[in-house]
Coordinates of C-alpha atoms in Angstrom, one line a residue:
M1 CA -5.8 2.9 -20.7
E2 CA -7.5 0.8 -22.8
R3 CA -5.8 -2.6 -21.8
L4 CA -6.7 -1.2 -18.2
L5 CA -10.5 -0.6 -19.0
D6 CA -10.8 -4.0 -20.9
T7 CA -9.6 -5.4 -17.6
L8 CA -11.9 -3.5 -15.5
L9 CA -14.8 -4.1 -18.0
S10 CA -14.2 -7.8 -17.6
A11 CA -16.2 -10.1 -15.0
A12 CA -13.2 -11.6 -13.2
Q13 CA -13.2 -14.6 -11.4
A14 CA -12.4 -14.3 -7.7
P15 CA -10.3 -18.2 -6.5
D16 CA -11.3 -19.1 -2.7
C17 CA -7.9 -18.2 -1.1
E18 CA -7.9 -18.9 2.8
T19 CA -4.1 -18.3 3.3
A20 CA -1.5 -15.9 2.4
D21 CA 0.7 -18.6 0.4
A22 CA -2.0 -19.5 -1.7
W23 CA -2.9 -15.8 -2.6
I24 CA 0.7 -15.3 -2.9
T25 CA 1.2 -18.0 -5.7
H26 CA -2.0 -16.5 -7.5
W27 CA -0.5 -13.0 -6.9
R28 CA 2.5 -13.8 -8.8
A29 CA 1.4 -15.7 -11.6
S30 CA -1.2 -12.7 -12.6
L31 CA 1.9 -10.2 -12.3
A32 CA 4.0 -12.7 -14.4
A33 CA 1.2 -13.0 -17.1
Q34 CA 0.9 -9.3 -17.6
P35 CA 4.7 -8.0 -17.6
E36 CA 4.4 -5.0 -20.2
Q37 CA 1.6 -3.2 -17.6
D38 CA 2.5 -0.5 -15.4
A39 CA 2.8 -1.5 -11.4
F40 CA -0.8 0.4 -11.0
A41 CA -2.8 -1.9 -14.0
A42 CA -1.0 -4.8 -12.5
A43 CA -2.1 -4.5 -9.1
V44 CA -5.4 -3.2 -10.1
A45 CA -5.8 -6.5 -12.6
T46 CA -5.0 -8.7 -9.7
A47 CA -7.1 -7.0 -7.2
M48 CA -10.0 -7.7 -9.4
R49 CA -9.4 -11.6 -8.9
A50 CA -8.9 -11.3 -4.7
D51 CA -11.9 -12.7 -2.9
R52 CA -11.3 -10.8 0.3
M53 CA -9.7 -7.5 1.4
A54 CA -6.7 -9.0 2.9
W55 CA -5.5 -9.9 -0.5
V56 CA -6.9 -6.5 -1.9
F57 CA -4.5 -4.5 0.7
F58 CA -1.5 -7.1 -0.1
T59 CA -1.7 -6.5 -3.8
G60 CA -1.9 -2.6 -3.6
Y61 CA 1.0 -2.3 -0.9
Q62 CA 2.8 -4.5 -3.0
G63 CA 2.5 -2.6 -6.2
A64 CA 3.2 0.8 -4.1
L65 CA 6.8 -0.8 -3.4
Q66 CA 7.1 -1.6 -6.7
Q67 CA 6.8 1.6 -8.1
A68 CA 8.4 3.5 -5.5
F69 CA 11.6 1.0 -5.5
G70 CA 11.8 0.1 -9.2
G71 CA 14.0 -2.9 -9.6
R72 CA 14.6 -3.9 -5.9
V73 CA 11.2 -5.4 -6.0
T74 CA 10.5 -7.4 -8.9
R75 CA 7.7 -8.6 -10.1
G76 CA 6.9 -12.4 -9.6
A77 CA 10.2 -12.3 -7.7
T78 CA 10.2 -15.4 -5.2
R79 CA 11.1 -12.1 -2.4
I80 CA 7.8 -10.0 -1.4
G81 CA 8.6 -6.3 0.2
A82 CA 7.8 -4.0 3.1
L83 CA 8.5 -0.6 4.1
C84 CA 9.8 -0.5 7.6
A85 CA 9.6 3.0 9.0
N86 CA 7.2 3.5 11.5
E87 CA 8.3 2.8 15.4
S88 CA 5.7 3.1 18.2
G89 CA 5.4 6.3 19.8
R90 CA 7.6 8.2 17.7
R91 CA 7.0 10.2 14.8
M92 CA 8.4 9.1 11.3
T93 CA 11.4 11.6 11.7
E94 CA 12.2 11.1 15.4
I95 CA 13.1 7.3 14.7
E96 CA 15.8 5.6 16.7
T97 CA 17.1 2.7 14.5
R98 CA 20.3 3.5 13.3
L99 CA 22.9 2.6 10.8
E100 CA 26.6 2.7 12.4
T101 CA 29.8 2.0 11.3
A102 CA 32.4 -0.3 12.8
D103 CA 35.1 -2.0 11.9
G104 CA 35.2 -0.8 8.6
G105 CA 31.8 -1.9 7.6
N106 CA 27.7 -0.6 8.4
T107 CA 25.6 -2.2 11.1
L108 CA 21.9 -1.7 11.5
S109 CA 20.4 -1.5 15.2
G110 CA 16.9 -0.9 16.1
R111 CA 13.0 -1.7 16.3
K112 CA 10.3 -1.2 13.7
S113 CA 6.6 -1.7 14.9
W114 CA 5.0 -3.0 11.4
L115 CA 6.0 -5.6 9.5
L116 CA 3.9 -8.7 7.5
S117 CA 4.0 -11.7 9.6
S118 CA 2.1 -13.9 7.3
V119 CA 4.8 -14.2 4.8
G120 CA 8.2 -15.9 4.7
E121 CA 11.1 -14.2 3.3
L122 CA 11.1 -10.9 2.2
D123 CA 13.3 -7.4 1.5
M124 CA 12.9 -5.0 4.4
F125 CA 13.1 -1.1 3.3
V126 CA 14.4 0.3 6.6
L127 CA 14.3 3.6 7.2
A128 CA 17.3 4.9 9.7
R129 CA 19.7 7.2 10.9
P130 CA 22.9 7.3 9.3
P131 CA 26.2 7.9 11.1
N132 CA 27.3 11.6 11.3
A133 CA 24.0 12.9 10.0
P134 CA 22.1 16.3 10.9
S135 CA 19.3 15.4 13.5
R136 CA 16.7 16.5 11.3
G137 CA 16.1 17.6 7.6
P138 CA 17.6 16.2 4.5
G139 CA 20.1 13.8 4.9
S140 CA 19.0 12.9 8.4
L141 CA 17.5 9.5 7.2
V142 CA 18.5 7.0 4.8
I143 CA 16.6 3.6 3.7
V144 CA 18.3 0.1 3.9
R145 CA 17.4 -2.9 2.3
V146 CA 17.5 -5.4 4.5
P147 CA 16.5 -9.4 3.9
S148 CA 14.4 -10.8 6.3
D149 CA 16.3 -13.7 6.6
A150 CA 20.0 -11.9 7.4
A151 CA 21.7 -12.6 10.7
G152 CA 20.7 -10.5 13.7
V153 CA 16.8 -9.9 12.3
R154 CA 14.1 -11.0 14.7
R155 CA 10.2 -11.0 14.3
S156 CA 8.1 -10.8 17.3
E157 CA 4.9 -12.8 17.8
P158 CA 2.2 -11.9 15.4
R159 CA -0.4 -9.1 16.8
P160 CA -4.2 -10.1 17.0
Q161 CA -6.2 -7.9 14.9
P162 CA -9.9 -7.4 14.2
F163 CA -9.7 -7.0 10.4
I164 CA -7.3 -8.5 7.4
P165 CA -6.2 -11.4 10.2
E166 CA -5.1 -13.5 7.0
M167 CA -2.4 -10.8 6.8
G168 CA -0.9 -10.3 10.1
H169 CA 1.3 -7.8 11.4
C170 CA 4.3 -7.9 13.6
A171 CA 7.2 -5.9 14.8
V172 CA 10.9 -6.7 13.8
S173 CA 13.8 -5.8 15.5
F174 CA 17.6 -5.7 14.3
D175 CA 20.8 -6.2 16.5
A176 CA 23.6 -5.4 14.8
V177 CA 22.5 -6.8 11.3
A178 CA 25.7 -6.4 8.7
I179 CA 24.8 -3.8 5.8
A180 CA 26.9 -3.6 2.4
P181 CA 27.1 -0.2 0.5
G182 CA 24.9 -1.4 -2.1
Q183 CA 21.8 -2.1 0.3
I184 CA 21.9 1.8 1.4
I185 CA 19.6 3.1 -1.2
A186 CA 20.6 7.0 -2.7
G187 CA 18.6 9.6 -1.9
D188 CA 16.7 11.0 1.4
G189 CA 15.4 8.4 3.2
Y190 CA 12.3 10.5 4.2
G191 CA 11.7 13.0 1.8
D192 CA 12.9 10.8 -1.2
H193 CA 11.4 7.5 -0.1
A194 CA 9.3 7.1 3.1
K195 CA 7.2 10.3 2.9
P196 CA 6.3 10.2 -1.2
F197 CA 5.2 6.3 -0.2
R198 CA 2.3 7.2 1.8
L199 CA 0.6 8.9 -1.2
R200 CA 1.7 5.9 -3.4
E201 CA 0.3 3.6 -0.8
D202 CA -3.1 5.4 -0.7
L203 CA -3.5 5.5 -4.5
F204 CA -2.5 1.8 -5.2
I205 CA -4.6 0.4 -2.4
T206 CA -7.6 2.4 -2.7
G207 CA -7.4 1.4 -6.7
C208 CA -7.3 -1.5 -6.0
T209 CA -10.3 -2.0 -3.5
L210 CA -12.4 -0.2 -6.7
A211 CA -11.6 -2.8 -8.4
F212 CA -12.3 -5.6 -6.0
L213 CA -15.8 -3.9 -5.4
L214 CA -16.1 -3.6 -9.3
A215 CA -15.3 -7.1 -9.9
R216 CA -17.9 -8.0 -7.1
G217 CA -20.4 -5.7 -8.9
H218 CA -20.1 -7.0 -12.3
R219 CA -20.7 -10.5 -10.9
L220 CA -23.9 -9.6 -9.3
D221 CA -24.9 -6.8 -11.2
W222 CA -24.3 -3.9 -9.1
P223 CA -26.0 -0.6 -10.5
S224 CA -24.2 0.4 -14.0
R225 CA -24.2 4.1 -13.1
W226 CA -22.1 3.4 -10.3
R227 CA -19.9 0.8 -12.0
Q228 CA -18.9 3.5 -14.6
R229 CA -18.0 6.0 -11.9
V230 CA -15.8 3.2 -10.6
L231 CA -14.3 3.2 -13.2
S232 CA -13.8 7.1 -14.0
V233 CA -12.4 7.2 -10.7
I234 CA -9.8 4.4 -11.0
A235 CA -8.6 5.7 -14.6
S236 CA -8.0 8.9 -12.2
L237 CA -6.1 7.5 -9.5
H238 CA -4.2 5.9 -12.1
Q239 CA -3.0 9.0 -13.5
C240 CA -1.9 10.1 -10.4
T241 CA 0.3 7.6 -9.8
S242 CA 2.3 8.7 -13.0
E243 CA 2.8 12.1 -11.7
P244 CA 5.6 13.0 -9.4
P245 CA 4.0 12.1 -5.4
T246 CA 5.8 15.0 -4.0
D247 CA 4.0 17.7 -6.4
T248 CA 1.6 20.2 -5.1
Q249 CA -0.4 19.6 -8.0
T250 CA 0.1 15.7 -7.5
I251 CA -1.3 15.5 -4.0
L252 CA -4.3 17.7 -4.8
L253 CA -5.6 15.9 -7.6
A254 CA -4.9 12.7 -5.4
A255 CA -6.6 14.4 -2.3
G256 CA -9.8 14.6 -5.0
A257 CA -9.9 11.2 -6.6
L258 CA -9.4 9.7 -3.2
A259 CA -12.4 11.5 -1.9
L260 CA -14.3 10.2 -4.6
A261 CA -13.3 6.9 -4.4
G262 CA -14.7 7.2 -0.6
D263 CA -17.6 8.2 -1.5
L264 CA -18.2 5.0 -3.9
I265 CA -17.0 2.8 -1.1
D266 CA -19.6 4.2 0.9
Q267 CA -22.2 3.5 -1.8
S268 CA -21.3 0.0 -2.1
D269 CA -21.9 -0.7 1.8
E270 CA -25.8 -0.7 0.7
F271 CA -25.2 -3.3 -2.3
W272 CA -23.3 -5.6 -0.1
A273 CA -26.4 -5.4 2.3
R274 CA -28.5 -7.3 0.0
H275 CA -26.1 -10.4 0.2
D276 CA -25.2 -12.2 3.4
D277 CA -22.6 -14.7 2.5
A278 CA -18.9 -15.3 3.5
H279 CA -18.1 -12.4 1.2
A280 CA -20.3 -10.1 2.6
S281 CA -19.3 -11.0 6.0
R282 CA -15.6 -10.6 5.7
W283 CA -16.3 -6.8 3.9
R284 CA -17.8 -6.1 7.0
R285 CA -15.1 -7.0 9.1
D286 CA -12.4 -5.9 7.2
R287 CA -13.8 -2.5 5.6
P288 CA -12.1 -0.2 9.0
V289 CA -8.8 -1.2 7.5
L290 CA -9.6 1.7 5.2
G291 CA -9.8 4.2 7.9
I292 CA -6.0 3.5 8.7
G293 CA -4.1 6.9 7.9
R294 CA -7.2 9.0 7.5
D295 CA -5.9 11.9 9.5
A296 CA -2.4 11.8 7.8
R297 CA -4.3 12.2 4.1
R298 CA -6.3 15.3 5.3
L299 CA -3.3 16.9 7.0
R300 CA -1.5 16.2 3.8
T301 CA -4.1 17.7 1.8
V302 CA -4.2 20.8 4.2
K303 CA -0.6 21.6 4.2
A304 CA -0.5 21.2 0.0
W305 CA -3.2 23.7 0.1
Q306 CA -1.3 26.1 2.1
T307 CA 1.6 26.0 -0.1
L308 CA 0.1 27.5 -2.8
P309 CA 0.1 31.2 -3.5
R310 CA -2.7 33.3 -2.4
P311 CA -4.5 35.8 -4.4
A312 CA -4.1 39.3 -4.2
R313 CA -6.8 41.3 -2.6

């Protein structure tokens, strides 16, 4: 924690990074320079040096993947990660991407609606239905690690988007992609991996957003009372990332920390309004990305409260 606070209190410089390749080079160097830090602390320290929300989002997302899948996504690695779970028009538990057995081996076929398109080679963690699995519940889904350059993988054209355009998205399809046994990750694909990842993603991206804003606040002397609250909330988010993401207590603690973070982000709009430069313009353009998943976060919190025992009357 001391090392994290030292980093958060520093006035980090933000290099101009116009392209994803430029930021990824900086991101890799930053992570390599702090191998002793946990994934959250390393991501937050790196996000302080971002010059726009696209790189904040990327850094938080990669940090969440590093924590979720451990050594399968390594810091400073030449490959980047992406969780491919969603399929347009379907709930996550109703997906149709399938892992099938043929001629003594496994193949993956299907389509996912979300993948980073501004990155070359990466490792996809694909949620799929295994052969002979139940239609729903534990054991009905698995996560399969697939290199993006594997035969049978095809990305669609990038989709235009109104915010963080530097970090584009596209769909990806799998046509009988060969899967070795070692590419199938142990555990239930939904309950052990995809579902808890959403909480990790929220914590990491929110923490990185606050760090990005804090660095801006240091450079432009935003109110110290606001900055000290940011420090406290980042520390709370950090604690949440060290707790089991499926525990009710963790979900409720995280909900409180994320709500406080949202208040601080809202307050920062007043400070951004004092400036009329490229940084402020990008912030106003990209701010809507923080609203993605708001309903899912609210529902997650409601369900967590519902699991608690009711006091006797």
